[in-house]
Amino acid sequence: MSRQDPRYHVNLFRPKEGHMKDEVLIILIVLIGWATLTFGFQVLLAFSRGRGIGDLLTGLTLFGLPLHFWFTGQFLPLWFIILCLVFNVYIDRITAYHSRKRDRTYD
Amino acid sequence: MTDSQWTIGIVILVLVSFILVGLKQKARESMEYGFGGRYTGRIGGGAAIASNWMSAASLMGLAGLIYLNGYQALAYVAGWTGGYVLLLVLLASQIRRFGKFTAPDFVGERYGSPAARFLTAVICIAISVIYCVAQFKGIGMIFSFLFGIDYRHGVIYGGLAVISYLVLSGALGVPRNQQLLYFVIITSFIVPLMWLAHRLGYFWLLPQFGYGEAVSDLSRQFQVDFAAPFGTGSVYEWCALCFTLMVGTAGLPHVLSRFYTVPNLRDARWSVVWGLFFIALVYWSAPAYAVFGKLIEARMGHVLPPAAARTMADIVVLKTAVLAGVPGWLAGVLAAGALSAAFFTVAGLLMNGAASVSFDLYYRVFHPQASELSRMKVAKGATLALGGLVLLLALNPPGLIAEITAVAFALAGNTIFPLLLLGIWWGRANDDGAVAGMLVGVVCTFAQPLFGSLSPQVAALFPLTSSALCGAPLVILVMIAVSLATPPPPDEMQRFLASEVHGHLD
């Protein structure tokens, strides 16, 4: 704490140096991945209907399901699991890194 | 015994066995004096998260809506899984470091305002009641299906059964075995599905993949385009619903408190991954019931008109199994799984709601000198009162199970979620902002019934089940504006946030 600005005010978009900055970085990356594949895909699907990509998305099949149905119904839940997994691995790493660093400064 | 007697017998057997296993577990734990290990590791923690989450909405309502609306209803699948991403990355660790484990406690402490605390408690109770109405509808439909009675009688008998079950397990002091509950729920959902897939001639080992062929067959043989995107609604409606369910998940009071039963933060985070996987197992399977239901109807040559389909949609899982000729005992397994999920969800929500009435309202606001004993009495009375209220509301359910549940999610997403989010991530958010935000959130949630007839735009932007896509950002803006216009929160709280919640490794 001694190294930090004592007047720091918590703000997601202005994180503190150190652990918080690393944490916010991975949070924003995960949120972008979450939003693009969930909502970006639906918007793409809606606006490309009847055109090349749209036909491809509804025309191709995977496990018998049209690609868009498979993507939303089966891949998205899996994608969310992957995002949580990536987040946890990364947080485990930065937690280990910053606690080692902290211990050394105290030494 | 006839088929239906078998079905009822299995259902009773499963419900009684929860009490027996619980009693045995209790005896063993008191013998080992605390070393019996409530903590069951990350996987066990995940199963607890999942069983806490599963309700009649996941096991009955979801398949029903997919059966009715096809692709449009996949917004529920994505929404009810993706919310855990938000919860994990934005709130779970930080709220745990903050150290307050219920929404009213957190709001009361963070914003230092009795008014905000009071409002949060009232909203949490409202969320529990709405959520329970959906569960009661599910219980009522299963009862009317099992006993061949009409819905109103089904819901009365079912409601009385669940309240007596709650009172009985409370009186016996039965601990809830969440891992066993998850095992029962997942087995009872997937084994009948495998049977169905086998019966209909699809790949049955993994019916989650096998049902794909059935979707193709539906469109080839019967011209039912089940998978057509945005057939029954617009892309805005899809995204609004999905977003609402996601932020609602992160704001639901009973989901939040799940993170504090695991002793350390790292295991708590990892158990979310397992929990999400266990939840996804059910959500990968639910569409299969819907598709098989449609297929059986099409093969038998009578496709129901929309109104009739809507009436039976919530029971489509059981009805499909019975139409396909599932043996009585297996139908019983299927019904028992859904019923135990609904029973334990009701138990959890009513007890949470009653604890909130007794602690947050009665003790904190009205009677600060109340004794432990009188608070207990209030809690017991409140359980029964809330149960009665839910029963009354469930007699004329306003929609399908998943739709009613979605309203509870919308309310949570419009009120609790912004308060938690800004409370954790913006030190400047203050009590006035919190109160203003919650009031706006409540108005947003019910904007469609309140102002929908006056302004069609409002009705289109804030659909009752999906109001949080516009609502939650609006509430966040209101909270920011009001907070900036009023004095900042105490320095002490701001320092605590910077040094404890976000500075534990500095």
Coordinates of C-alpha atoms in Angstrom, one line a residue:
Chain A
M1 CA 0.0 0.0 0.0
S2 CA 2.8 2.3 0.8
R3 CA 3.8 2.6 -2.9
Q4 CA 0.3 3.6 -3.9
D5 CA -1.2 7.0 -4.3
P6 CA -3.2 7.3 -1.0
R7 CA -5.8 9.4 -2.8
Y8 CA -6.6 6.7 -5.4
H9 CA -10.3 6.5 -6.2
V10 CA -11.5 3.1 -7.5
N11 CA -12.5 3.3 -11.2
L12 CA -12.8 0.4 -13.6
F13 CA -11.4 2.4 -16.4
R14 CA -8.5 3.9 -14.4
P15 CA -7.1 0.9 -12.5
K16 CA -4.2 1.1 -10.1
E17 CA -0.7 -0.1 -11.2
G18 CA 0.0 -3.6 -10.2
H19 CA -2.5 -6.4 -9.6
M20 CA -5.6 -4.3 -10.3
K21 CA -4.3 -3.2 -13.7
D22 CA -3.6 -6.8 -14.7
E23 CA -6.9 -7.9 -13.4
V24 CA -8.8 -5.2 -15.3
L25 CA -7.0 -6.1 -18.5
I26 CA -8.1 -9.7 -18.4
I27 CA -11.7 -8.6 -17.4
L28 CA -12.0 -6.4 -20.4
I29 CA -10.6 -9.1 -22.8
V30 CA -13.0 -11.6 -21.4
L31 CA -15.9 -9.2 -21.7
I32 CA -15.1 -8.4 -25.3
G33 CA -15.0 -12.1 -26.1
W34 CA -18.3 -12.5 -24.3
A35 CA -20.1 -9.7 -26.1
T36 CA -18.8 -10.3 -29.6
L37 CA -19.7 -13.9 -29.8
T38 CA -23.0 -13.5 -28.1
F39 CA -24.4 -10.3 -29.5
G40 CA -22.1 -9.7 -32.4
F41 CA -23.0 -13.1 -33.9
Q42 CA -26.8 -12.5 -33.6
V43 CA -26.5 -9.1 -35.3
L44 CA -24.4 -10.6 -38.1
L45 CA -26.9 -13.4 -38.5
A46 CA -29.8 -10.9 -38.7
F47 CA -28.2 -8.5 -41.1
S48 CA -26.7 -11.1 -43.4
R49 CA -29.9 -12.9 -44.0
G50 CA -30.4 -13.8 -47.6
R51 CA -26.8 -12.9 -48.5
G52 CA -23.7 -14.9 -48.8
I53 CA -22.6 -15.2 -45.2
G54 CA -26.1 -15.6 -43.9
D55 CA -26.8 -18.4 -46.3
L56 CA -23.6 -20.1 -45.2
L57 CA -24.5 -19.8 -41.5
T58 CA -28.0 -21.2 -41.9
G59 CA -27.1 -23.6 -44.8
L60 CA -24.1 -25.5 -43.4
T61 CA -24.9 -28.2 -40.9
L62 CA -22.9 -29.6 -37.9
F63 CA -24.2 -32.7 -36.1
G64 CA -27.3 -32.3 -38.2
L65 CA -27.9 -28.8 -36.9
P66 CA -27.8 -25.7 -39.0
L67 CA -24.5 -23.9 -38.2
H68 CA -26.2 -20.9 -36.5
F69 CA -28.4 -23.1 -34.3
W70 CA -25.4 -25.2 -33.3
F71 CA -23.4 -22.0 -32.6
T72 CA -25.9 -20.4 -30.3
G73 CA -27.4 -23.5 -28.7
Q74 CA -24.3 -25.6 -28.2
F75 CA -21.1 -23.6 -28.8
L76 CA -22.0 -20.5 -26.8
P77 CA -22.3 -22.3 -23.4
L78 CA -19.0 -24.0 -24.2
W79 CA -17.5 -20.7 -25.1
F80 CA -18.6 -19.3 -21.7
I81 CA -16.9 -22.2 -20.0
I82 CA -13.7 -21.5 -22.0
L83 CA -13.8 -17.8 -21.1
C84 CA -14.2 -18.7 -17.3
L85 CA -11.3 -21.2 -17.6
V86 CA -9.0 -18.7 -19.3
F87 CA -9.9 -16.0 -16.8
N88 CA -9.2 -18.3 -13.9
V89 CA -5.8 -19.5 -15.3
Y90 CA -4.8 -15.9 -15.9
I91 CA -5.9 -14.7 -12.4
D92 CA -4.1 -17.6 -10.8
R93 CA -0.9 -16.5 -12.6
I94 CA -1.1 -12.8 -11.8
T95 CA -2.0 -13.6 -8.2
A96 CA 1.1 -15.8 -7.9
Y97 CA 3.2 -13.2 -9.6
H98 CA 2.1 -10.3 -7.5
S99 CA 2.3 -12.1 -4.2
R100 CA 5.8 -13.2 -5.0
K101 CA 6.7 -9.6 -5.9
R102 CA 5.1 -8.2 -2.8
D103 CA 7.0 -10.7 -0.6
R104 CA 10.3 -9.7 -2.2
T105 CA 9.7 -6.0 -1.6
Y106 CA 9.0 -6.7 2.0
D107 CA 12.3 -8.7 2.3
Chain B
M1 CA -49.5 -51.3 -10.4
T2 CA -50.5 -49.2 -13.3
D3 CA -48.1 -46.9 -15.1
S4 CA -49.3 -43.7 -13.4
Q5 CA -49.1 -45.4 -9.9
W6 CA -45.5 -46.3 -10.7
T7 CA -44.8 -42.7 -11.7
I8 CA -46.3 -41.3 -8.5
G9 CA -44.5 -43.9 -6.4
I10 CA -41.1 -43.0 -7.8
V11 CA -41.7 -39.3 -7.2
I12 CA -42.6 -39.9 -3.6
L13 CA -39.6 -42.2 -3.1
V14 CA -37.2 -39.6 -4.4
L15 CA -38.6 -36.8 -2.3
V16 CA -38.6 -38.9 0.9
S17 CA -35.1 -40.2 0.2
F18 CA -33.7 -36.6 0.3
I19 CA -35.0 -36.3 3.9
L20 CA -33.6 -39.7 4.9
V21 CA -30.2 -39.1 3.3
G22 CA -30.2 -35.7 5.0
L23 CA -30.9 -37.1 8.4
K24 CA -28.3 -39.7 8.0
Q25 CA -25.7 -37.1 7.0
K26 CA -26.7 -34.9 9.9
A27 CA -26.2 -37.8 12.4
R28 CA -22.8 -38.6 10.9
E29 CA -21.7 -35.0 10.8
S30 CA -22.5 -34.4 14.5
M31 CA -20.6 -37.6 15.4
E32 CA -17.5 -36.4 13.5
Y33 CA -18.0 -33.0 15.1
G34 CA -17.4 -30.7 12.2
F35 CA -14.8 -32.8 10.4
G36 CA -17.4 -34.4 8.3
G37 CA -16.3 -32.1 5.6
R38 CA -19.0 -29.8 4.3
Y39 CA -16.5 -28.8 1.8
T40 CA -16.3 -31.2 -1.1
G41 CA -13.7 -29.7 -3.4
R42 CA -14.0 -27.7 -6.6
I43 CA -16.2 -30.2 -8.4
G44 CA -18.5 -30.6 -5.4
G45 CA -18.7 -26.8 -5.1
G46 CA -19.6 -26.7 -8.8
A47 CA -22.4 -29.3 -8.3
A48 CA -23.7 -27.1 -5.5
I49 CA -23.7 -24.1 -7.7
A50 CA -25.5 -26.0 -10.4
S51 CA -28.1 -27.6 -8.2
N52 CA -28.8 -24.2 -6.5
W53 CA -29.4 -22.8 -10.0
M54 CA -31.6 -25.6 -11.5
S55 CA -35.2 -25.0 -11.1
A56 CA -38.5 -25.7 -12.9
A57 CA -37.5 -22.9 -15.3
S58 CA -34.4 -24.9 -16.5
L59 CA -36.0 -28.3 -16.5
M60 CA -39.5 -27.5 -17.8
G61 CA -39.8 -23.9 -18.9
L62 CA -36.8 -23.9 -21.2
A63 CA -37.8 -26.8 -23.3
G64 CA -41.3 -25.4 -23.4
L65 CA -40.2 -22.1 -24.9
I66 CA -37.9 -23.7 -27.4
Y67 CA -40.7 -26.0 -28.4
L68 CA -42.9 -22.9 -29.0
N69 CA -40.4 -20.4 -30.4
G70 CA -37.4 -22.4 -31.8
Y71 CA -34.3 -20.4 -32.3
Q72 CA -35.7 -17.3 -30.6
A73 CA -35.8 -19.2 -27.3
L74 CA -32.1 -20.1 -27.5
A75 CA -31.7 -16.6 -26.0
Y76 CA -32.5 -18.4 -22.7
V77 CA -29.8 -21.0 -23.2
A78 CA -27.2 -18.3 -23.9
G79 CA -28.5 -15.9 -21.3
W80 CA -28.7 -18.4 -18.4
T81 CA -25.1 -19.6 -19.0
G82 CA -23.4 -16.4 -20.0
G83 CA -24.4 -14.6 -16.9
Y84 CA -21.9 -16.6 -15.0
V85 CA -19.1 -15.0 -17.0
L86 CA -20.2 -11.6 -15.8
L87 CA -20.6 -12.8 -12.3
L88 CA -17.1 -14.4 -12.2
V89 CA -15.1 -11.7 -13.8
L90 CA -16.8 -8.6 -12.5
L91 CA -18.2 -9.4 -9.1
A92 CA -17.4 -12.7 -7.4
S93 CA -13.9 -12.2 -6.1
Q94 CA -14.4 -8.5 -5.3
I95 CA -17.6 -9.0 -3.3
R96 CA -16.0 -11.8 -1.5
R97 CA -13.1 -9.5 -0.5
F98 CA -15.6 -6.9 0.5
G99 CA -17.0 -9.4 2.9
K100 CA -20.7 -8.9 2.7
F101 CA -22.6 -11.9 1.5
T102 CA -26.2 -10.9 0.9
A103 CA -27.3 -8.0 -1.4
P104 CA -29.0 -6.0 1.3
D105 CA -25.9 -6.4 3.6
F106 CA -23.6 -5.3 0.8
V107 CA -25.7 -2.3 -0.2
G108 CA -26.2 -1.3 3.4
E109 CA -22.5 -1.3 4.1
R110 CA -21.1 0.0 0.8
Y111 CA -23.6 2.9 0.5
G112 CA -24.0 3.4 4.2
S113 CA -27.6 4.1 3.8
P114 CA -30.6 2.5 5.6
A115 CA -32.9 3.6 2.9
A116 CA -30.9 1.9 0.2
R117 CA -30.7 -1.2 2.4
F118 CA -34.4 -1.2 2.9
L119 CA -35.1 -0.8 -0.8
T120 CA -32.7 -3.6 -1.7
A121 CA -34.3 -5.9 0.8
V122 CA -37.8 -5.2 -0.5
I123 CA -36.5 -5.8 -4.1
C124 CA -34.8 -9.1 -3.1
I125 CA -38.1 -10.3 -1.5
A126 CA -40.0 -9.3 -4.7
I127 CA -37.5 -11.2 -6.8
S128 CA -37.9 -14.3 -4.6
V129 CA -41.7 -14.1 -4.8
I130 CA -41.7 -13.7 -8.6
Y131 CA -39.2 -16.6 -9.0
C132 CA -41.3 -18.8 -6.7
V133 CA -44.5 -18.1 -8.7
A134 CA -42.8 -19.7 -11.7
Q135 CA -41.7 -22.7 -9.6
F136 CA -45.3 -23.1 -8.2
K137 CA -46.6 -23.1 -11.7
G138 CA -44.2 -25.9 -12.6
I139 CA -45.1 -27.9 -9.5
G140 CA -48.8 -27.3 -10.2
M141 CA -48.5 -28.5 -13.8
I142 CA -46.6 -31.7 -12.7
F143 CA -49.2 -32.4 -10.0
S144 CA -52.1 -31.9 -12.4
F145 CA -50.3 -34.1 -14.9
L146 CA -49.5 -36.9 -12.3
F147 CA -53.0 -37.0 -10.7
G148 CA -55.1 -36.1 -13.7
I149 CA -56.6 -33.0 -12.0
D150 CA -57.0 -29.5 -13.3
Y151 CA -54.3 -26.9 -12.9
R152 CA -55.8 -24.9 -10.1
H153 CA -56.2 -28.0 -7.9
G154 CA -52.7 -29.1 -9.0
V155 CA -51.2 -25.9 -7.9
I156 CA -53.1 -25.9 -4.5
Y157 CA -52.1 -29.5 -3.7
G158 CA -48.6 -28.9 -5.0
G159 CA -48.2 -25.7 -3.1
L160 CA -49.3 -27.3 0.1
A161 CA -47.0 -30.2 -0.5
V162 CA -44.0 -28.0 -1.0
I163 CA -44.8 -25.9 2.1
S164 CA -45.3 -29.0 4.2
Y165 CA -42.0 -30.4 2.9
L166 CA -40.3 -27.2 3.8
V167 CA -41.8 -27.2 7.3
L168 CA -41.0 -30.8 7.8
S169 CA -37.4 -30.6 6.7
G170 CA -37.0 -27.4 8.8
A171 CA -38.5 -29.1 11.9
L172 CA -36.2 -32.1 11.4
G173 CA -33.2 -29.8 10.7
V174 CA -32.3 -31.7 7.5
P175 CA -29.2 -30.3 5.8
R176 CA -29.5 -29.8 2.1
N177 CA -27.3 -32.2 0.2
Q178 CA -26.6 -30.2 -3.0
Q179 CA -24.3 -32.7 -4.6
L180 CA -27.0 -35.5 -4.3
L181 CA -29.6 -33.1 -5.6
Y182 CA -27.5 -32.3 -8.7
F183 CA -26.9 -36.0 -9.3
V184 CA -30.7 -36.7 -9.1
I185 CA -31.5 -33.7 -11.4
I186 CA -29.0 -34.5 -14.1
T187 CA -29.7 -38.2 -14.2
S188 CA -33.5 -37.8 -14.2
F189 CA -33.2 -35.3 -17.1
I190 CA -30.7 -37.2 -19.3
V191 CA -31.6 -40.8 -18.9
P192 CA -35.2 -40.4 -20.2
L193 CA -33.8 -38.3 -23.0
M194 CA -31.5 -41.1 -24.0
W195 CA -34.4 -43.4 -24.0
L196 CA -36.4 -41.0 -26.2
A197 CA -33.6 -40.6 -28.7
H198 CA -33.2 -44.4 -28.8
R199 CA -37.0 -44.9 -29.3
L200 CA -37.2 -42.3 -32.1
G201 CA -34.2 -43.8 -33.8
Y202 CA -31.5 -41.2 -33.2
F203 CA -28.0 -41.3 -31.8
W204 CA -28.9 -42.0 -28.2
L205 CA -25.5 -42.2 -26.4
L206 CA -25.1 -38.4 -26.6
P207 CA -28.7 -37.2 -27.3
Q208 CA -27.3 -33.7 -27.1
F209 CA -25.7 -34.3 -30.5
G210 CA -28.3 -36.9 -31.7
Y211 CA -31.1 -34.5 -31.9
G212 CA -29.5 -32.6 -34.7
E213 CA -30.7 -35.2 -37.2
A214 CA -34.2 -34.7 -35.8
V215 CA -34.1 -31.0 -36.7
S216 CA -33.1 -31.9 -40.2
D217 CA -35.9 -34.5 -40.5
L218 CA -38.4 -32.0 -39.2
S219 CA -37.6 -29.6 -42.0
R220 CA -37.2 -32.3 -44.7
Q221 CA -40.1 -34.5 -44.0
F222 CA -42.6 -32.2 -42.3
Q223 CA -41.5 -28.7 -43.5
V224 CA -41.2 -27.5 -40.0
D225 CA -38.3 -25.1 -40.0
F226 CA -37.4 -25.3 -36.3
A227 CA -34.1 -23.6 -36.6
A228 CA -35.0 -20.5 -38.7
P229 CA -33.4 -17.5 -37.1
F230 CA -35.6 -14.7 -35.7
G231 CA -38.8 -16.3 -37.0
T232 CA -40.9 -15.4 -34.0
G233 CA -39.2 -12.2 -32.9
S234 CA -36.6 -9.6 -33.9
V235 CA -32.9 -9.6 -33.3
Y236 CA -33.4 -6.8 -30.8
E237 CA -35.8 -8.9 -28.8
W238 CA -33.3 -11.8 -28.9
C239 CA -30.4 -9.7 -27.7
A240 CA -32.5 -7.8 -25.1
L241 CA -33.7 -11.1 -23.6
C242 CA -30.3 -12.6 -23.6
F243 CA -28.7 -9.6 -22.0
T244 CA -31.4 -9.3 -19.4
L245 CA -31.0 -12.9 -18.3
M246 CA -27.2 -12.4 -18.1
V247 CA -27.1 -9.3 -15.9
G248 CA -30.0 -10.8 -13.9
T249 CA -27.9 -13.9 -13.2
A250 CA -25.1 -11.7 -11.9
G251 CA -27.6 -9.8 -9.7
L252 CA -29.8 -12.6 -8.4
P253 CA -29.5 -12.7 -4.6
H254 CA -29.5 -16.4 -4.1
V255 CA -26.9 -17.0 -6.8
L256 CA -24.6 -14.5 -5.3
S257 CA -24.5 -16.0 -1.8
R258 CA -23.4 -19.4 -3.3
F259 CA -19.8 -18.1 -3.5
Y260 CA -19.3 -18.0 0.2
T261 CA -19.8 -21.6 1.0
V262 CA -16.4 -22.5 -0.5
P263 CA -13.6 -21.7 2.0
N264 CA -11.1 -20.0 -0.3
L265 CA -11.3 -17.6 -3.1
R266 CA -9.3 -19.6 -5.6
D267 CA -11.5 -22.7 -5.1
A268 CA -14.6 -20.5 -5.3
R269 CA -13.5 -19.2 -8.7
W270 CA -12.7 -22.7 -10.0
S271 CA -16.0 -24.1 -8.8
V272 CA -17.7 -21.6 -11.0
V273 CA -16.2 -23.3 -14.0
W274 CA -17.4 -26.7 -12.9
G275 CA -20.8 -25.2 -12.0
L276 CA -21.1 -23.7 -15.4
F277 CA -20.2 -27.0 -17.0
F278 CA -22.8 -28.9 -14.9
I279 CA -25.4 -26.3 -15.8
A280 CA -24.5 -26.4 -19.5
L281 CA -25.1 -30.2 -19.5
V282 CA -28.8 -29.5 -18.9
Y283 CA -29.0 -26.6 -21.3
W284 CA -27.4 -28.7 -24.1
S285 CA -30.1 -31.3 -23.5
A286 CA -33.2 -29.2 -23.1
P287 CA -33.6 -28.3 -26.8
A288 CA -33.6 -32.0 -27.6
Y289 CA -36.8 -32.5 -25.6
A290 CA -38.4 -29.6 -27.5
V291 CA -37.3 -31.0 -30.9
F292 CA -38.4 -34.6 -30.1
G293 CA -41.7 -33.1 -28.9
K294 CA -42.3 -31.4 -32.2
L295 CA -41.2 -34.5 -34.1
I296 CA -43.6 -36.8 -32.3
E297 CA -46.5 -34.5 -32.9
A298 CA -45.6 -34.2 -36.6
R299 CA -45.2 -38.0 -36.9
M300 CA -48.6 -38.6 -35.2
G301 CA -50.0 -36.1 -37.6
H302 CA -51.6 -33.6 -35.2
V303 CA -49.8 -30.4 -34.8
L304 CA -51.3 -28.3 -32.1
P305 CA -52.7 -24.8 -32.9
P306 CA -50.7 -22.0 -31.2
A307 CA -53.0 -21.4 -28.3
A308 CA -53.2 -25.1 -27.3
A309 CA -49.4 -25.4 -27.8
R310 CA -48.9 -22.5 -25.4
T311 CA -51.0 -24.1 -22.7
M312 CA -49.1 -27.3 -22.7
A313 CA -45.6 -25.9 -23.5
D314 CA -44.5 -26.0 -19.9
I315 CA -45.2 -29.7 -19.5
V316 CA -43.7 -30.6 -23.0
V317 CA -40.8 -32.5 -21.4
L318 CA -43.1 -35.0 -19.6
K319 CA -45.7 -35.0 -22.3
T320 CA -43.2 -35.9 -25.0
A321 CA -41.9 -38.8 -22.9
V322 CA -45.4 -40.1 -22.3
L323 CA -46.4 -39.7 -26.0
A324 CA -43.4 -41.7 -27.0
G325 CA -44.5 -44.5 -24.6
V326 CA -41.9 -44.2 -21.9
P327 CA -42.5 -46.7 -19.1
G328 CA -44.2 -45.4 -16.0
W329 CA -41.3 -45.6 -13.7
L330 CA -39.1 -43.7 -16.1
A331 CA -41.8 -41.0 -16.4
G332 CA -41.6 -40.9 -12.6
V333 CA -37.9 -40.4 -12.7
L334 CA -38.3 -37.5 -15.1
A335 CA -41.1 -35.9 -13.0
A336 CA -39.2 -36.5 -9.7
G337 CA -36.1 -34.6 -11.1
A338 CA -38.1 -31.6 -12.1
L339 CA -40.1 -31.6 -8.9
S340 CA -37.1 -31.9 -6.6
A341 CA -35.4 -29.0 -8.5
A342 CA -38.6 -26.9 -8.0
F343 CA -39.0 -28.0 -4.4
F344 CA -35.5 -27.1 -3.3
T345 CA -35.5 -23.8 -5.3
V346 CA -38.8 -22.8 -3.5
A347 CA -37.3 -23.9 -0.2
G348 CA -34.2 -21.8 -0.7
L349 CA -36.0 -18.7 -2.0
L350 CA -38.7 -18.7 0.7
M351 CA -36.2 -19.1 3.4
N352 CA -33.9 -16.4 2.0
G353 CA -36.9 -14.1 1.5
A354 CA -38.2 -14.8 5.1
A355 CA -34.7 -14.2 6.5
S356 CA -34.6 -10.9 4.7
V357 CA -38.1 -10.0 6.1
S358 CA -36.9 -10.8 9.6
F359 CA -33.4 -9.4 9.5
D360 CA -33.3 -6.6 7.0
L361 CA -36.8 -5.2 7.5
Y362 CA -38.1 -6.2 11.0
Y363 CA -34.8 -6.1 12.9
R364 CA -32.8 -3.4 11.0
V365 CA -35.6 -1.0 10.3
F366 CA -38.6 -1.5 12.6
H367 CA -37.4 -3.2 15.8
P368 CA -33.7 -2.7 16.4
Q369 CA -34.1 -4.1 19.9
A370 CA -35.9 -7.3 18.7
S371 CA -34.6 -10.5 20.5
E372 CA -33.2 -13.5 18.7
L373 CA -36.4 -15.4 19.6
S374 CA -38.8 -12.8 18.2
R375 CA -36.8 -12.6 15.0
M376 CA -37.0 -16.4 14.6
K377 CA -40.8 -16.2 15.0
V378 CA -41.0 -13.4 12.4
A379 CA -38.9 -15.5 10.0
K380 CA -41.1 -18.6 10.4
G381 CA -44.3 -16.5 10.0
A382 CA -42.8 -14.8 7.0
T383 CA -42.0 -18.1 5.3
L384 CA -45.6 -19.1 5.5
A385 CA -46.9 -15.7 4.5
L386 CA -44.7 -15.6 1.5
G387 CA -45.6 -19.1 0.6
G388 CA -49.3 -18.2 0.8
L389 CA -48.8 -15.1 -1.3
V390 CA -46.9 -17.1 -4.0
L391 CA -49.7 -19.7 -4.0
L392 CA -52.3 -17.0 -4.5
L393 CA -50.3 -15.5 -7.4
A394 CA -49.7 -18.9 -9.0
L395 CA -53.4 -19.7 -9.2
N396 CA -53.6 -17.4 -12.3
P397 CA -50.0 -17.5 -13.6
P398 CA -49.4 -14.5 -15.9
G399 CA -47.2 -16.4 -18.4
L400 CA -45.0 -19.4 -19.1
I401 CA -42.6 -20.6 -16.4
A402 CA -39.5 -19.2 -18.2
E403 CA -41.2 -15.9 -18.9
I404 CA -42.2 -15.4 -15.3
T405 CA -38.7 -16.3 -14.2
A406 CA -37.3 -13.8 -16.8
V407 CA -39.2 -11.0 -15.1
A408 CA -37.4 -11.8 -11.8
F409 CA -34.1 -11.7 -13.8
A410 CA -35.1 -8.3 -15.3
L411 CA -35.8 -6.9 -11.9
A412 CA -32.5 -8.2 -10.5
G413 CA -30.6 -6.9 -13.6
N414 CA -32.2 -3.5 -13.4
T415 CA -31.6 -2.9 -9.7
I416 CA -29.2 -5.2 -7.9
F417 CA -26.7 -5.6 -10.7
P418 CA -25.9 -1.9 -11.3
L419 CA -25.6 -1.4 -7.5
L420 CA -23.1 -4.2 -7.2
L421 CA -21.2 -3.2 -10.3
L422 CA -20.8 0.5 -9.4
G423 CA -20.4 -0.3 -5.7
I424 CA -17.4 -2.4 -6.5
W425 CA -15.9 -0.7 -9.5
W426 CA -16.6 3.0 -8.9
G427 CA -15.6 4.5 -5.6
R428 CA -17.5 7.7 -6.2
A429 CA -21.0 6.0 -6.3
N430 CA -22.9 7.1 -3.3
D431 CA -26.2 6.5 -1.4
D432 CA -28.3 9.0 -3.3
G433 CA -27.2 7.5 -6.5
A434 CA -28.0 4.0 -5.3
V435 CA -31.5 5.0 -4.2
A436 CA -32.3 6.9 -7.4
G437 CA -30.8 4.0 -9.5
M438 CA -33.0 1.4 -7.8
L439 CA -36.2 3.5 -8.2
V440 CA -35.4 4.0 -11.9
G441 CA -34.7 0.3 -12.2
V442 CA -38.0 -0.7 -10.8
V443 CA -39.8 1.7 -13.2
C444 CA -37.8 0.3 -16.1
T445 CA -38.7 -3.3 -15.2
F446 CA -42.4 -2.6 -15.2
A447 CA -42.4 0.1 -17.9
Q448 CA -44.3 -2.1 -20.4
P449 CA -47.4 -2.8 -18.2
L450 CA -47.2 0.8 -16.7
F451 CA -46.6 2.9 -19.8
G452 CA -46.9 0.5 -22.7
S453 CA -50.4 1.6 -23.6
L454 CA -49.4 5.3 -23.6
S455 CA -46.3 4.9 -25.7
P456 CA -45.6 2.0 -28.1
Q457 CA -41.9 2.9 -28.1
V458 CA -41.6 2.3 -24.4
A459 CA -43.3 -1.1 -24.9
A460 CA -40.9 -2.0 -27.7
L461 CA -37.7 -0.9 -25.8
F462 CA -38.6 -2.3 -22.4
P463 CA -40.4 -5.7 -23.0
L464 CA -41.4 -7.1 -19.6
T465 CA -39.2 -10.1 -19.8
S466 CA -36.3 -8.3 -21.4
S467 CA -36.1 -4.7 -20.0
A468 CA -32.5 -4.7 -18.9
L469 CA -30.8 -4.2 -22.2
C470 CA -32.0 -0.5 -22.1
G471 CA -32.8 -0.6 -18.4
A472 CA -29.4 -1.5 -16.8
P473 CA -27.4 1.0 -18.8
L474 CA -30.0 3.7 -18.0
V475 CA -29.8 2.9 -14.3
I476 CA -26.0 3.1 -14.4
L477 CA -26.2 6.5 -16.0
V478 CA -28.7 7.7 -13.5
M479 CA -26.6 6.4 -10.7
I480 CA -23.5 8.2 -12.1
A481 CA -25.3 11.5 -12.6
V482 CA -27.0 11.6 -9.2
S483 CA -23.8 10.5 -7.4
L484 CA -21.8 13.3 -9.1
A485 CA -24.4 15.8 -8.2
T486 CA -24.4 14.9 -4.5
P487 CA -21.5 14.7 -2.0
P488 CA -19.1 11.8 -2.4
P489 CA -19.2 8.8 0.0
P490 CA -17.1 8.9 3.1
D491 CA -13.3 8.7 2.7
E492 CA -13.2 5.7 4.9
M493 CA -15.3 3.7 2.4
Q494 CA -13.3 4.9 -0.6
R495 CA -10.0 3.9 1.2
F496 CA -11.4 0.5 2.1
L497 CA -12.4 -0.1 -1.6
A498 CA -8.9 0.9 -2.8
S499 CA -6.9 -0.9 -0.2
E500 CA -8.9 -4.1 0.6
V501 CA -11.2 -4.8 -2.3
H502 CA -8.8 -3.8 -5.1
G503 CA -5.5 -3.6 -3.2
H504 CA -5.1 -6.9 -1.5
L505 CA -1.9 -7.6 -3.3
D506 CA -0.3 -4.1 -3.3

